[in-house]
mmCIF file of C-alpha atoms and ligand atoms in Angstrom:
data_model
loop_
_atom_site.group_PDB
_atom_site.id
_atom_site.type_symbol
_atom_site.label_atom_id
_atom_site.label_comp_id
_atom_site.label_asym_id
_atom_site.label_seq_id
_atom_site.Cartn_x
_atom_site.Cartn_y
_atom_site.Cartn_z
ATOM 1 C CA MET R 22 37.724 162.262 13.733
ATOM 2 C CA VAL R 23 37.302 160.445 17.945
ATOM 3 C CA ARG R 24 38.356 163.170 19.329
ATOM 4 C CA TYR R 25 40.297 162.067 22.795
ATOM 5 C CA ALA R 26 40.745 165.028 25.383
ATOM 6 C CA GLU R 27 45.102 163.629 26.848
ATOM 7 C CA ILE R 28 46.608 165.934 30.214
ATOM 8 C CA THR R 29 49.867 166.354 28.500
ATOM 9 C CA GLY R 30 50.518 169.639 31.686
ATOM 10 C CA TRP R 31 50.487 169.444 34.966
ATOM 11 C CA GLY R 32 51.290 171.604 38.269
ATOM 12 C CA LYS R 33 51.235 172.181 41.609
ATOM 13 C CA CYS R 34 51.047 175.942 43.909
ATOM 14 C CA VAL R 35 52.094 175.129 47.286
ATOM 15 C CA PRO R 36 51.900 177.820 49.709
ATOM 16 C CA PRO R 37 55.489 177.962 51.964
ATOM 17 C CA SER R 38 53.231 178.780 55.933
ATOM 18 C CA VAL R 39 53.310 175.409 56.887
ATOM 19 C CA LEU R 40 51.252 174.590 59.892
ATOM 20 C CA SER R 41 52.381 171.812 62.034
ATOM 21 C CA ASN R 42 50.417 169.563 64.360
ATOM 22 C CA SER R 43 52.140 171.353 66.696
ATOM 23 C CA ASP R 44 51.318 174.324 65.851
ATOM 24 C CA LEU R 45 47.404 172.718 66.370
ATOM 25 C CA GLU R 46 48.233 172.111 69.693
ATOM 26 C CA VAL R 47 49.050 175.974 70.680
ATOM 27 C CA LEU R 48 45.366 176.911 68.862
ATOM 28 C CA THR R 49 43.428 174.324 69.825
ATOM 29 C CA ASP R 50 42.924 170.577 72.482
ATOM 30 C CA THR R 51 44.802 168.259 70.597
ATOM 31 C CA SER R 52 47.936 166.576 69.695
ATOM 32 C CA ASP R 53 50.056 165.786 66.905
ATOM 33 C CA ASP R 54 49.305 161.582 68.361
ATOM 34 C CA TRP R 55 45.209 162.081 67.883
ATOM 35 C CA ILE R 56 45.954 163.781 64.654
ATOM 36 C CA THR R 57 48.726 161.153 63.229
ATOM 37 C CA THR R 58 46.438 158.046 63.596
ATOM 38 C CA ARG R 59 43.087 159.169 63.164
ATOM 39 C CA THR R 60 43.934 160.970 59.915
ATOM 40 C CA GLY R 61 47.591 160.900 58.182
ATOM 41 C CA ILE R 62 48.416 163.944 58.678
ATOM 42 C CA LYS R 63 51.308 165.614 60.323
ATOM 43 C CA GLU R 64 51.215 169.247 58.244
ATOM 44 C CA ARG R 65 48.903 171.552 56.022
ATOM 45 C CA ARG R 66 50.000 174.528 54.794
ATOM 46 C CA ILE R 67 48.464 178.059 55.376
ATOM 47 C CA SER R 68 47.938 180.806 52.092
ATOM 48 C CA HIS R 69 49.378 184.322 52.569
ATOM 49 C CA VAL R 70 47.562 184.478 49.174
ATOM 50 C CA ASN R 71 43.623 184.175 47.533
ATOM 51 C CA VAL R 72 43.089 181.482 45.535
ATOM 52 C CA SER R 73 43.566 182.728 42.117
ATOM 53 C CA ASP R 74 47.058 183.777 42.705
ATOM 54 C CA MET R 75 47.131 180.135 44.390
ATOM 55 C CA ALA R 76 45.350 178.773 41.074
ATOM 56 C CA VAL R 77 47.894 181.111 38.644
ATOM 57 C CA VAL R 78 51.396 179.020 39.744
ATOM 58 C CA ALA R 79 50.696 175.727 39.453
ATOM 59 C CA SER R 80 48.435 176.593 35.503
ATOM 60 C CA LEU R 81 52.557 178.309 34.495
ATOM 61 C CA HIS R 82 53.507 174.793 35.507
ATOM 62 C CA ALA R 83 51.071 173.009 33.960
ATOM 63 C CA LEU R 84 51.586 175.482 30.395
ATOM 64 C CA ALA R 85 55.383 174.649 30.649
ATOM 65 C CA ALA R 86 55.067 170.991 30.775
ATOM 66 C CA ALA R 87 52.628 171.241 27.972
ATOM 67 C CA ASN R 88 55.112 173.627 26.114
ATOM 68 C CA LEU R 89 51.466 176.134 26.286
ATOM 69 C CA GLU R 90 50.893 179.656 26.332
ATOM 70 C CA PRO R 91 48.490 181.085 28.119
ATOM 71 C CA THR R 92 46.884 183.239 24.898
ATOM 72 C CA ASP R 93 46.317 179.196 23.280
ATOM 73 C CA ILE R 94 44.026 177.920 26.484
ATOM 74 C CA ASP R 95 40.594 177.760 25.623
ATOM 75 C CA LEU R 96 38.225 177.179 28.290
ATOM 76 C CA ILE R 97 39.419 177.574 32.190
ATOM 77 C CA LEU R 98 37.192 175.110 34.780
ATOM 78 C CA LEU R 99 38.546 176.574 37.850
ATOM 79 C CA ALA R 100 36.962 174.129 40.677
ATOM 80 C CA THR R 101 37.012 175.541 43.938
ATOM 81 C CA CYS R 102 34.634 176.031 46.888
ATOM 82 C CA THR R 103 36.204 179.013 48.411
ATOM 83 C CA ALA R 104 36.824 181.847 45.906
ATOM 84 C CA ASP R 105 38.659 184.802 46.421
ATOM 85 C CA LEU R 106 34.680 186.321 45.078
ATOM 86 C CA VAL R 107 30.940 185.754 45.067
ATOM 87 C CA ILE R 108 31.496 188.478 41.887
ATOM 88 C CA PRO R 109 33.187 187.898 39.774
ATOM 89 C CA SER R 110 34.181 184.063 39.460
ATOM 90 C CA ALA R 111 38.457 183.523 40.361
ATOM 91 C CA ALA R 112 38.438 181.442 36.801
ATOM 92 C CA SER R 113 37.760 185.084 35.736
ATOM 93 C CA LEU R 114 40.603 186.093 37.798
ATOM 94 C CA VAL R 115 42.984 183.525 36.611
ATOM 95 C CA GLN R 116 42.050 184.662 32.656
ATOM 96 C CA ALA R 117 43.048 188.174 33.218
ATOM 97 C CA LYS R 118 46.403 187.266 35.615
ATOM 98 C CA LEU R 119 47.677 184.056 33.785
ATOM 99 C CA GLY R 120 46.483 187.186 29.857
ATOM 100 C CA ALA R 121 44.543 183.906 28.552
ATOM 101 C CA THR R 122 42.992 186.490 26.360
ATOM 102 C CA ASN R 123 41.749 183.102 24.381
ATOM 103 C CA ALA R 124 39.737 181.515 26.654
ATOM 104 C CA ALA R 125 36.046 181.693 28.684
ATOM 105 C CA ALA R 126 36.236 180.778 32.417
ATOM 106 C CA LEU R 127 33.924 179.757 34.889
ATOM 107 C CA ASP R 128 34.570 177.698 38.492
ATOM 108 C CA LEU R 129 33.019 175.314 38.770
ATOM 109 C CA ASN R 130 32.035 174.393 42.897
ATOM 110 C CA ALA R 131 31.261 170.496 44.113
ATOM 111 C CA ALA R 132 33.457 171.017 47.543
ATOM 112 C CA CYS R 133 36.703 168.377 47.663
ATOM 113 C CA SER R 134 35.595 166.234 44.000
ATOM 114 C CA GLY R 135 35.016 169.463 41.903
ATOM 115 C CA TRP R 136 38.125 168.404 39.954
ATOM 116 C CA ILE R 137 36.663 165.208 38.747
ATOM 117 C CA TYR R 138 33.648 166.653 37.943
ATOM 118 C CA ALA R 139 35.932 169.934 35.981
ATOM 119 C CA LEU R 140 37.768 167.038 34.335
ATOM 120 C CA ASN R 141 35.080 165.608 32.743
ATOM 121 C CA VAL R 142 33.145 168.397 31.743
ATOM 122 C CA GLY R 143 36.137 170.035 30.188
ATOM 123 C CA THR R 144 36.455 165.937 29.207
ATOM 124 C CA GLN R 145 33.169 166.350 27.141
ATOM 125 C CA MET R 146 34.283 169.517 25.534
ATOM 126 C CA VAL R 147 37.126 168.665 24.598
ATOM 127 C CA ARG R 148 35.119 165.069 22.839
ATOM 128 C CA SER R 149 33.118 167.874 21.261
ATOM 129 C CA GLY R 150 34.856 169.928 19.746
ATOM 130 C CA GLY R 151 34.193 173.075 21.242
ATOM 131 C CA HIS R 152 37.181 173.280 22.795
ATOM 132 C CA ASN R 153 41.018 171.951 21.767
ATOM 133 C CA ARG R 154 42.993 173.128 24.745
ATOM 134 C CA VAL R 155 41.406 173.118 27.878
ATOM 135 C CA LEU R 156 42.690 174.089 31.728
ATOM 136 C CA VAL R 157 41.467 172.371 34.380
ATOM 137 C CA ILE R 158 41.653 173.833 37.637
ATOM 138 C CA GLY R 159 41.180 173.130 41.545
ATOM 139 C CA ALA R 160 42.758 175.431 43.954
ATOM 140 C CA GLU R 161 41.375 176.025 47.708
ATOM 141 C CA LYS R 162 41.315 178.130 50.461
ATOM 142 C CA LEU R 163 40.337 175.992 53.009
ATOM 143 C CA SER R 164 42.026 178.163 56.170
ATOM 144 C CA PHE R 165 39.352 181.118 55.691
ATOM 145 C CA LEU R 166 36.320 178.681 55.749
ATOM 146 C CA LEU R 167 38.374 177.232 59.824
ATOM 147 C CA ASP R 168 37.480 177.782 63.507
ATOM 148 C CA PHE R 169 41.481 177.005 64.115
ATOM 149 C CA THR R 170 39.980 176.412 67.303
ATOM 150 C CA ASP R 171 38.144 173.748 66.825
ATOM 151 C CA ARG R 172 39.676 170.338 66.726
ATOM 152 C CA SER R 173 37.067 168.312 65.104
ATOM 153 C CA THR R 174 37.669 170.717 61.165
ATOM 154 C CA ALA R 175 41.153 172.699 61.403
ATOM 155 C CA VAL R 176 42.825 169.930 62.278
ATOM 156 C CA LEU R 177 41.912 168.666 58.921
ATOM 157 C CA PHE R 178 41.882 171.070 56.428
ATOM 158 C CA GLY R 179 44.609 172.890 54.716
ATOM 159 C CA ASP R 180 45.578 175.523 51.189
ATOM 160 C CA GLY R 181 47.099 174.827 47.928
ATOM 161 C CA ALA R 182 46.276 174.795 43.939
ATOM 162 C CA GLY R 183 47.180 171.587 41.518
ATOM 163 C CA ALA R 184 45.800 171.708 37.694
ATOM 164 C CA VAL R 185 46.023 170.370 34.143
ATOM 165 C CA VAL R 186 46.068 171.339 30.306
ATOM 166 C CA LEU R 187 43.789 169.233 28.694
ATOM 167 C CA GLU R 188 44.638 169.450 24.962
ATOM 168 C CA ALA R 189 42.592 166.490 21.698
ATOM 169 C CA THR R 190 43.819 163.995 20.717
ATOM 170 C CA GLU R 191 43.640 160.798 17.467
ATOM 171 C CA GLU R 192 44.873 158.809 20.127
ATOM 172 C CA PRO R 193 42.776 157.183 22.450
ATOM 173 C CA VAL R 194 43.958 158.425 25.654
ATOM 174 C CA GLY R 195 42.690 160.517 28.815
ATOM 175 C CA LEU R 196 39.118 159.622 30.071
ATOM 176 C CA ARG R 197 37.745 156.160 29.372
ATOM 177 C CA SER R 198 34.744 156.177 32.960
ATOM 178 C CA VAL R 199 33.538 157.951 34.791
ATOM 179 C CA GLU R 200 31.107 158.681 37.723
ATOM 180 C CA ILE R 201 29.785 161.727 39.293
ATOM 181 C CA GLY R 202 27.447 162.145 41.941
ATOM 182 C CA THR R 203 25.347 164.168 44.304
ATOM 183 C CA ASP R 204 22.885 163.651 47.136
ATOM 184 C CA GLY R 205 21.962 167.016 48.555
ATOM 185 C CA SER R 206 19.316 165.642 50.744
ATOM 186 C CA VAL R 207 22.202 165.222 53.318
ATOM 187 C CA ALA R 208 24.304 168.329 52.548
ATOM 188 C CA ASP R 209 23.388 170.129 55.981
ATOM 189 C CA ILE R 210 26.404 166.813 57.569
ATOM 190 C CA LEU R 211 28.913 168.991 55.559
ATOM 191 C CA CYS R 212 28.047 173.235 54.973
ATOM 192 C CA VAL R 213 28.786 175.853 56.520
ATOM 193 C CA PRO R 214 25.931 177.867 57.254
ATOM 194 C CA GLY R 215 27.280 181.535 56.643
ATOM 195 C CA VAL R 216 28.858 182.117 53.764
ATOM 196 C CA GLY R 217 27.178 183.039 50.632
ATOM 197 C CA THR R 218 23.591 185.046 50.765
ATOM 198 C CA ALA R 219 21.516 182.743 52.356
ATOM 199 C CA GLY R 220 24.391 183.936 55.633
ATOM 200 C CA ASN R 221 22.080 186.533 58.325
ATOM 201 C CA ARG R 222 24.955 189.919 56.680
ATOM 202 C CA TYR R 223 24.262 191.468 59.398
ATOM 203 C CA GLN R 224 23.988 189.557 62.783
ATOM 204 C CA GLY R 225 25.289 186.783 61.636
ATOM 205 C CA ASP R 226 26.786 184.248 64.671
ATOM 206 C CA PRO R 227 31.245 183.932 64.086
ATOM 207 C CA SER R 228 30.666 180.218 64.105
ATOM 208 C CA ASP R 229 28.737 180.729 61.076
ATOM 209 C CA TYR R 230 31.371 181.728 58.324
ATOM 210 C CA ALA R 231 33.128 178.212 59.710
ATOM 211 C CA VAL R 232 33.159 174.812 58.581
ATOM 212 C CA HIS R 233 30.210 172.005 60.049
ATOM 213 C CA MET R 234 30.995 168.722 59.260
ATOM 214 C CA ASP R 235 29.416 165.785 61.224
ATOM 215 C CA GLY R 236 33.364 163.970 61.084
ATOM 216 C CA PRO R 237 31.742 160.008 61.595
ATOM 217 C CA GLU R 238 29.149 160.961 59.861
ATOM 218 C CA VAL R 239 30.324 162.329 56.304
ATOM 219 C CA PHE R 240 33.464 159.271 57.136
ATOM 220 C CA ARG R 241 30.956 156.000 56.707
ATOM 221 C CA ARG R 242 29.714 157.749 53.958
ATOM 222 C CA ALA R 243 33.036 158.788 52.313
ATOM 223 C CA VAL R 244 34.400 155.161 52.703
ATOM 224 C CA THR R 245 31.362 153.767 51.135
ATOM 225 C CA ALA R 246 30.677 155.912 47.792
ATOM 226 C CA MET R 247 34.848 156.498 47.125
ATOM 227 C CA GLY R 248 34.306 151.865 47.319
ATOM 228 C CA GLU R 249 31.712 151.565 45.657
ATOM 229 C CA ALA R 250 31.985 153.935 43.002
ATOM 230 C CA SER R 251 36.006 153.656 42.391
ATOM 231 C CA SER R 252 35.490 149.868 41.478
ATOM 232 C CA ARG R 253 31.785 150.800 39.383
ATOM 233 C CA VAL R 254 34.390 152.598 37.346
ATOM 234 C CA VAL R 255 36.806 150.394 36.826
ATOM 235 C CA GLU R 256 34.495 148.070 35.255
ATOM 236 C CA GLN R 257 33.111 151.044 33.900
ATOM 237 C CA ALA R 258 36.288 150.909 31.181
ATOM 238 C CA GLY R 259 36.021 147.543 31.226
ATOM 239 C CA LEU R 260 39.238 147.267 33.180
ATOM 240 C CA SER R 261 40.126 144.502 35.970
ATOM 241 C CA VAL R 262 41.341 145.492 39.023
ATOM 242 C CA ASP R 263 44.875 143.641 38.377
ATOM 243 C CA GLU R 264 45.418 146.434 35.210
ATOM 244 C CA VAL R 265 45.377 149.386 37.437
ATOM 245 C CA ASP R 266 48.399 150.837 37.620
ATOM 246 C CA LEU R 267 47.412 153.418 40.313
ATOM 247 C CA LEU R 268 44.938 155.358 43.098
ATOM 248 C CA ILE R 269 45.440 158.215 43.522
ATOM 249 C CA PRO R 270 42.636 159.567 45.712
ATOM 250 C CA HIS R 271 41.133 162.541 46.985
ATOM 251 C CA GLN R 272 43.065 163.446 50.287
ATOM 252 C CA ALA R 273 40.668 163.779 53.047
ATOM 253 C CA ASN R 274 42.638 161.618 55.520
ATOM 254 C CA VAL R 275 43.966 158.133 55.612
ATOM 255 C CA ARG R 276 41.876 156.139 57.265
ATOM 256 C CA ILE R 277 40.047 157.067 54.378
ATOM 257 C CA ILE R 278 42.090 155.889 51.737
ATOM 258 C CA ASP R 279 43.066 152.161 52.454
ATOM 259 C CA ALA R 280 39.548 151.713 52.705
ATOM 260 C CA THR R 281 39.315 152.940 48.966
ATOM 261 C CA ALA R 282 42.667 150.976 48.467
ATOM 262 C CA ARG R 283 41.191 146.991 50.100
ATOM 263 C CA LYS R 284 37.451 147.173 48.290
ATOM 264 C CA LEU R 285 39.572 147.788 44.644
ATOM 265 C CA LYS R 286 42.788 145.049 45.891
ATOM 266 C CA LEU R 287 44.691 147.640 45.568
ATOM 267 C CA ALA R 288 48.474 147.186 47.188
ATOM 268 C CA PRO R 289 49.802 150.249 49.286
ATOM 269 C CA GLU R 290 52.728 151.021 46.125
ATOM 270 C CA GLN R 291 50.219 151.238 43.824
ATOM 271 C CA VAL R 292 48.244 154.226 45.448
ATOM 272 C CA PHE R 293 49.380 157.453 45.831
ATOM 273 C CA VAL R 294 48.986 159.030 49.013
ATOM 274 C CA ASN R 295 50.694 162.768 50.326
ATOM 275 C CA ILE R 296 47.976 164.323 52.817
ATOM 276 C CA ALA R 297 50.921 163.442 55.824
ATOM 277 C CA SER R 298 52.380 166.929 53.935
ATOM 278 C CA TYR R 299 48.832 168.355 53.316
ATOM 279 C CA GLY R 300 46.018 167.574 54.492
ATOM 280 C CA ASN R 301 43.012 168.042 53.060
ATOM 281 C CA THR R 302 43.304 170.853 50.447
ATOM 282 C CA SER R 303 39.545 169.877 48.792
ATOM 283 C CA ALA R 304 39.567 170.218 45.192
ATOM 284 C CA ALA R 305 42.889 170.171 44.807
ATOM 285 C CA THR R 306 44.082 167.107 46.363
ATOM 286 C CA ILE R 307 44.434 164.814 43.301
ATOM 287 C CA PRO R 308 45.795 167.822 40.779
ATOM 288 C CA MET R 309 48.667 168.196 43.650
ATOM 289 C CA ALA R 310 48.717 164.353 44.163
ATOM 290 C CA LEU R 311 48.642 163.769 39.796
ATOM 291 C CA THR R 312 51.689 166.278 39.577
ATOM 292 C CA GLU R 313 54.098 164.798 42.635
ATOM 293 C CA ALA R 314 53.150 161.315 41.132
ATOM 294 C CA LEU R 315 53.981 162.573 38.109
ATOM 295 C CA GLN R 316 57.702 164.320 39.205
ATOM 296 C CA GLU R 317 58.289 161.156 41.625
ATOM 297 C CA GLY R 318 58.462 158.256 38.079
ATOM 298 C CA ARG R 319 55.185 157.026 39.905
ATOM 299 C CA VAL R 320 53.035 156.874 36.324
ATOM 300 C CA GLU R 321 54.210 155.092 33.577
ATOM 301 C CA PRO R 322 53.213 155.673 30.421
ATOM 302 C CA GLY R 323 49.670 153.754 29.179
ATOM 303 C CA ALA R 324 49.240 153.806 33.063
ATOM 304 C CA ASN R 325 45.496 153.420 33.512
ATOM 305 C CA ILE R 326 45.174 155.378 36.130
ATOM 306 C CA VAL R 327 42.019 155.993 39.255
ATOM 307 C CA PHE R 328 41.225 158.899 40.449
ATOM 308 C CA ALA R 329 38.052 158.546 43.218
ATOM 309 C CA ALA R 330 36.689 161.721 45.883
ATOM 310 C CA PHE R 331 34.223 162.786 48.293
ATOM 311 C CA GLY R 332 33.486 165.933 49.307
ATOM 312 C CA ALA R 333 30.326 168.232 50.664
ATOM 313 C CA GLY R 334 26.919 168.956 48.637
ATOM 314 C CA LEU R 335 27.239 165.656 49.055
ATOM 315 C CA THR R 336 29.008 165.256 46.390
ATOM 316 C CA TRP R 337 31.081 162.034 45.040
ATOM 317 C CA ALA R 338 33.483 161.403 41.463
ATOM 318 C CA ALA R 339 35.396 158.566 40.430
ATOM 319 C CA ALA R 340 37.018 158.167 37.299
ATOM 320 C CA VAL R 341 39.883 155.987 35.298
ATOM 321 C CA VAL R 342 42.522 157.449 32.671
ATOM 322 C CA ARG R 343 44.616 155.803 30.936
ATOM 323 C CA TRP R 344 47.538 158.515 30.562
ATOM 324 C CA GLY R 345 49.236 158.664 27.434
ATOM 325 C CA ARG R 346 53.117 158.444 26.135
ATOM 326 C CA ARG R 347 54.485 160.835 27.350
ATOM 327 C CA VAL R 348 55.359 160.915 31.433
ATOM 328 C CA GLU R 349 57.808 164.142 31.672
ATOM 329 C CA PRO R 350 57.429 167.516 31.401
ATOM 330 C CA LEU R 351 57.928 169.543 28.079
ATOM 331 C CA GLY R 352 59.684 172.258 29.398
ATOM 332 C CA THR R 353 59.673 174.137 33.805
ATOM 333 C CA SER R 354 58.241 177.252 34.928
ATOM 334 C CA ASP R 355 60.207 178.977 37.728
ATOM 335 C CA ALA R 356 56.376 180.599 38.768
ATOM 336 C CA HIS R 357 56.139 180.984 42.201
ATOM 337 C CA LEU R 358 54.003 183.109 44.903
ATOM 338 C CA PRO R 359 55.455 186.525 46.062
ATOM 339 C CA PRO R 360 57.107 185.625 49.277
ATOM 340 C CA VAL R 361 55.501 185.555 53.134
ATOM 341 C CA ASP R 362 57.490 187.140 56.333
ATOM 342 C CA LYS R 363 54.347 185.451 58.391
ATOM 343 C CA THR R 364 55.070 182.104 59.818
ATOM 344 C CA ALA R 365 51.822 179.622 59.133
ATOM 345 C CA ALA R 366 50.685 180.323 62.883
ATOM 346 C CA GLU R 367 51.430 184.094 62.299
ATOM 347 C CA LEU R 368 48.672 184.503 58.971
ATOM 348 C CA LEU R 369 45.721 182.974 62.046
ATOM 349 C CA GLU R 370 46.036 185.513 64.982
ATOM 350 C CA ALA R 371 43.029 187.244 63.492
ATOM 351 C CA ASN R 372 40.957 183.568 63.048
ATOM 352 C CA VAL R 373 41.898 182.923 66.619
ATOM 353 C CA ALA R 374 41.314 185.766 68.173
ATOM 354 C CA PHE R 375 37.733 186.655 66.580
ATOM 355 C CA TYR R 376 36.783 182.612 67.580
ATOM 356 C CA GLY R 377 37.748 183.381 71.101
ATOM 357 C CA GLU R 378 40.614 181.597 72.920
ATOM 358 C CA GLY R 379 37.081 180.385 74.955
ATOM 359 C CA ARG R 380 36.659 177.154 73.651
ATOM 360 C CA ARG R 381 39.924 175.600 74.394
ATOM 361 C CA SER R 382 38.965 175.573 78.118
ATOM 362 C CA GLU R 383 35.795 173.553 76.993
HETATM 363 O O1 UT7 I 418 36.920 165.632 52.048
HETATM 364 C C1 UT7 I 418 35.342 165.322 52.747
HETATM 365 C C2 UT7 I 418 35.422 166.287 53.544
HETATM 366 N N1 UT7 I 418 35.753 165.114 55.107
HETATM 367 C C3 UT7 I 418 35.940 164.426 55.616
HETATM 368 O O2 UT7 I 418 36.518 163.379 54.569
HETATM 369 C C4 UT7 I 418 35.710 163.736 57.298
HETATM 370 C C5 UT7 I 418 35.771 162.902 57.077
HETATM 371 N N2 UT7 I 418 35.805 162.151 58.567
HETATM 372 C C6 UT7 I 418 36.978 161.784 59.765
HETATM 373 O O3 UT7 I 418 38.427 162.151 58.630
HETATM 374 C C7 UT7 I 418 37.454 161.121 60.527
HETATM 375 O O4 UT7 I 418 35.093 160.942 61.208
HETATM 376 C C8 UT7 I 418 37.804 163.017 61.903
HETATM 377 C C9 UT7 I 418 38.659 162.657 61.159
HETATM 378 C C10 UT7 I 418 36.803 164.434 61.694
HETATM 379 C C11 UT7 I 418 36.808 162.203 63.348
HETATM 380 O O5 UT7 I 418 37.656 161.121 63.583
HETATM 381 P P1 UT7 I 418 37.325 159.838 64.354
HETATM 382 O O6 UT7 I 418 37.723 159.005 64.027
HETATM 383 O O7 UT7 I 418 35.522 160.089 63.212
HETATM 384 O O8 UT7 I 418 36.841 160.667 65.505
HETATM 385 P P2 UT7 I 418 35.289 161.020 66.156
HETATM 386 O O9 UT7 I 418 34.842 162.646 65.669
HETATM 387 O O10 UT7 I 418 34.017 159.978 66.421
HETATM 388 O O11 UT7 I 418 35.913 161.415 67.616
HETATM 389 C C12 UT7 I 418 36.519 160.283 68.804
HETATM 390 C C13 UT7 I 418 37.117 161.241 69.531
HETATM 391 C C14 UT7 I 418 36.080 161.851 70.464
HETATM 392 O O12 UT7 I 418 36.985 161.821 72.204
HETATM 393 P P3 UT7 I 418 35.496 160.699 73.019
HETATM 394 O O13 UT7 I 418 33.475 161.292 72.584
HETATM 395 O O14 UT7 I 418 35.853 159.313 72.094
HETATM 396 O O15 UT7 I 418 35.902 161.311 74.398
HETATM 397 C C15 UT7 I 418 36.144 163.585 69.868
HETATM 398 O O16 UT7 I 418 35.900 164.412 70.920
HETATM 399 O O17 UT7 I 418 37.824 161.497 69.083
HETATM 400 C C16 UT7 I 418 38.218 162.716 69.823
HETATM 401 N N3 UT7 I 418 38.232 164.288 69.328
HETATM 402 C C17 UT7 I 418 39.531 165.297 68.780
HETATM 403 N N4 UT7 I 418 40.651 165.094 69.725
HETATM 404 C C18 UT7 I 418 42.356 165.351 69.937
HETATM 405 C C19 UT7 I 418 37.839 163.839 67.564
HETATM 406 N N5 UT7 I 418 39.105 165.512 66.870
HETATM 407 C C20 UT7 I 418 40.241 165.834 67.683
HETATM 408 C C21 UT7 I 418 41.050 166.112 67.655
HETATM 409 N N6 UT7 I 418 42.010 165.979 68.985
HETATM 410 N N7 UT7 I 418 40.918 167.647 66.599
#
């Protein structure tokens, strides 16, 4: 029997606290107009909980959509670069909080490309016969790694989680083609220099705990890599661009998304964009967007969906997924995060105090 891995469940978790562009105008020297026109972002979410908590809520929605219990899952892959802790993995915490007692669990860090990497790994594990039901999660708390007084990065990122369930099937659905790639020789153009064992634990410079990025250089490379990898996976899947139904790209900058869509010659209605609401949630953007695309009726049975991403590493990934017959969830869940009594700006007070107010007047 030839085994395939079908996406049978999907879900997301969006933290309740909203940080708007006008909130950012108070924290750093930026404007709603600049952020909107240069990135497409209007607001993002700031999480009051950890990555594993968001991952659990997204997973419970995905499990309900697949009509499965946590104990049905035999592998949990959590794509993240903002795990709760270095030890243990955030996936282990998710396994415990879900009660997924039959699942092995591991984190996978390929930054913004991580969820496509994890989809590939999970699919191969199912196809090889080693696993039958896999949770593939993307969850991030980028707000932890930002200096909210640094306008070059603070305006871009946000927090959130998305998850899918992969199940073994004999139907020829799921991943049809995939490309994952890395160029570690230029890793320093997008990094957090001081968080991890290479950091100076005793005398760190505060700025080393935040994302450093050469934005224009990352932009150029993202446009090239996402466009070219998307074209290659469409060809490898034996499809013409006319047969692509929907592009669900990583949501880093609407201008990168538009360039990727142009490369594939797709019309705007064939591209799913939700960056205005959430900004760049790294490995979570695509599973969150996929969930919303399904909820909005944008995915037809049998649809050919292209995913594409680019991020720190530097990594890139693209894939073509053939959707199965079912586009409606089998069940729903009322899982949600605990309430928060602070605004997003209040959640960031310690961040702004840590990085100082001086930068605003520089
Ligand atoms: O997921 C993968 C990770 N990240 C990415 O994919 C991000 C890729 N990069 C980008 O999306 C874009 O490069 C940015 C959005 C980060 C920056 O946009 P840009 O069009 O490349 O702008 P720039 O960095 O070339 O800056 C243009 C101007 C500069 O001012 P001057 O020198 O022309 O006077 C910046 O200082 O815009 C200024 N600027 C800002 N102004 C207001 C940069 N950031 C801001 C800001 N608000 N937040």
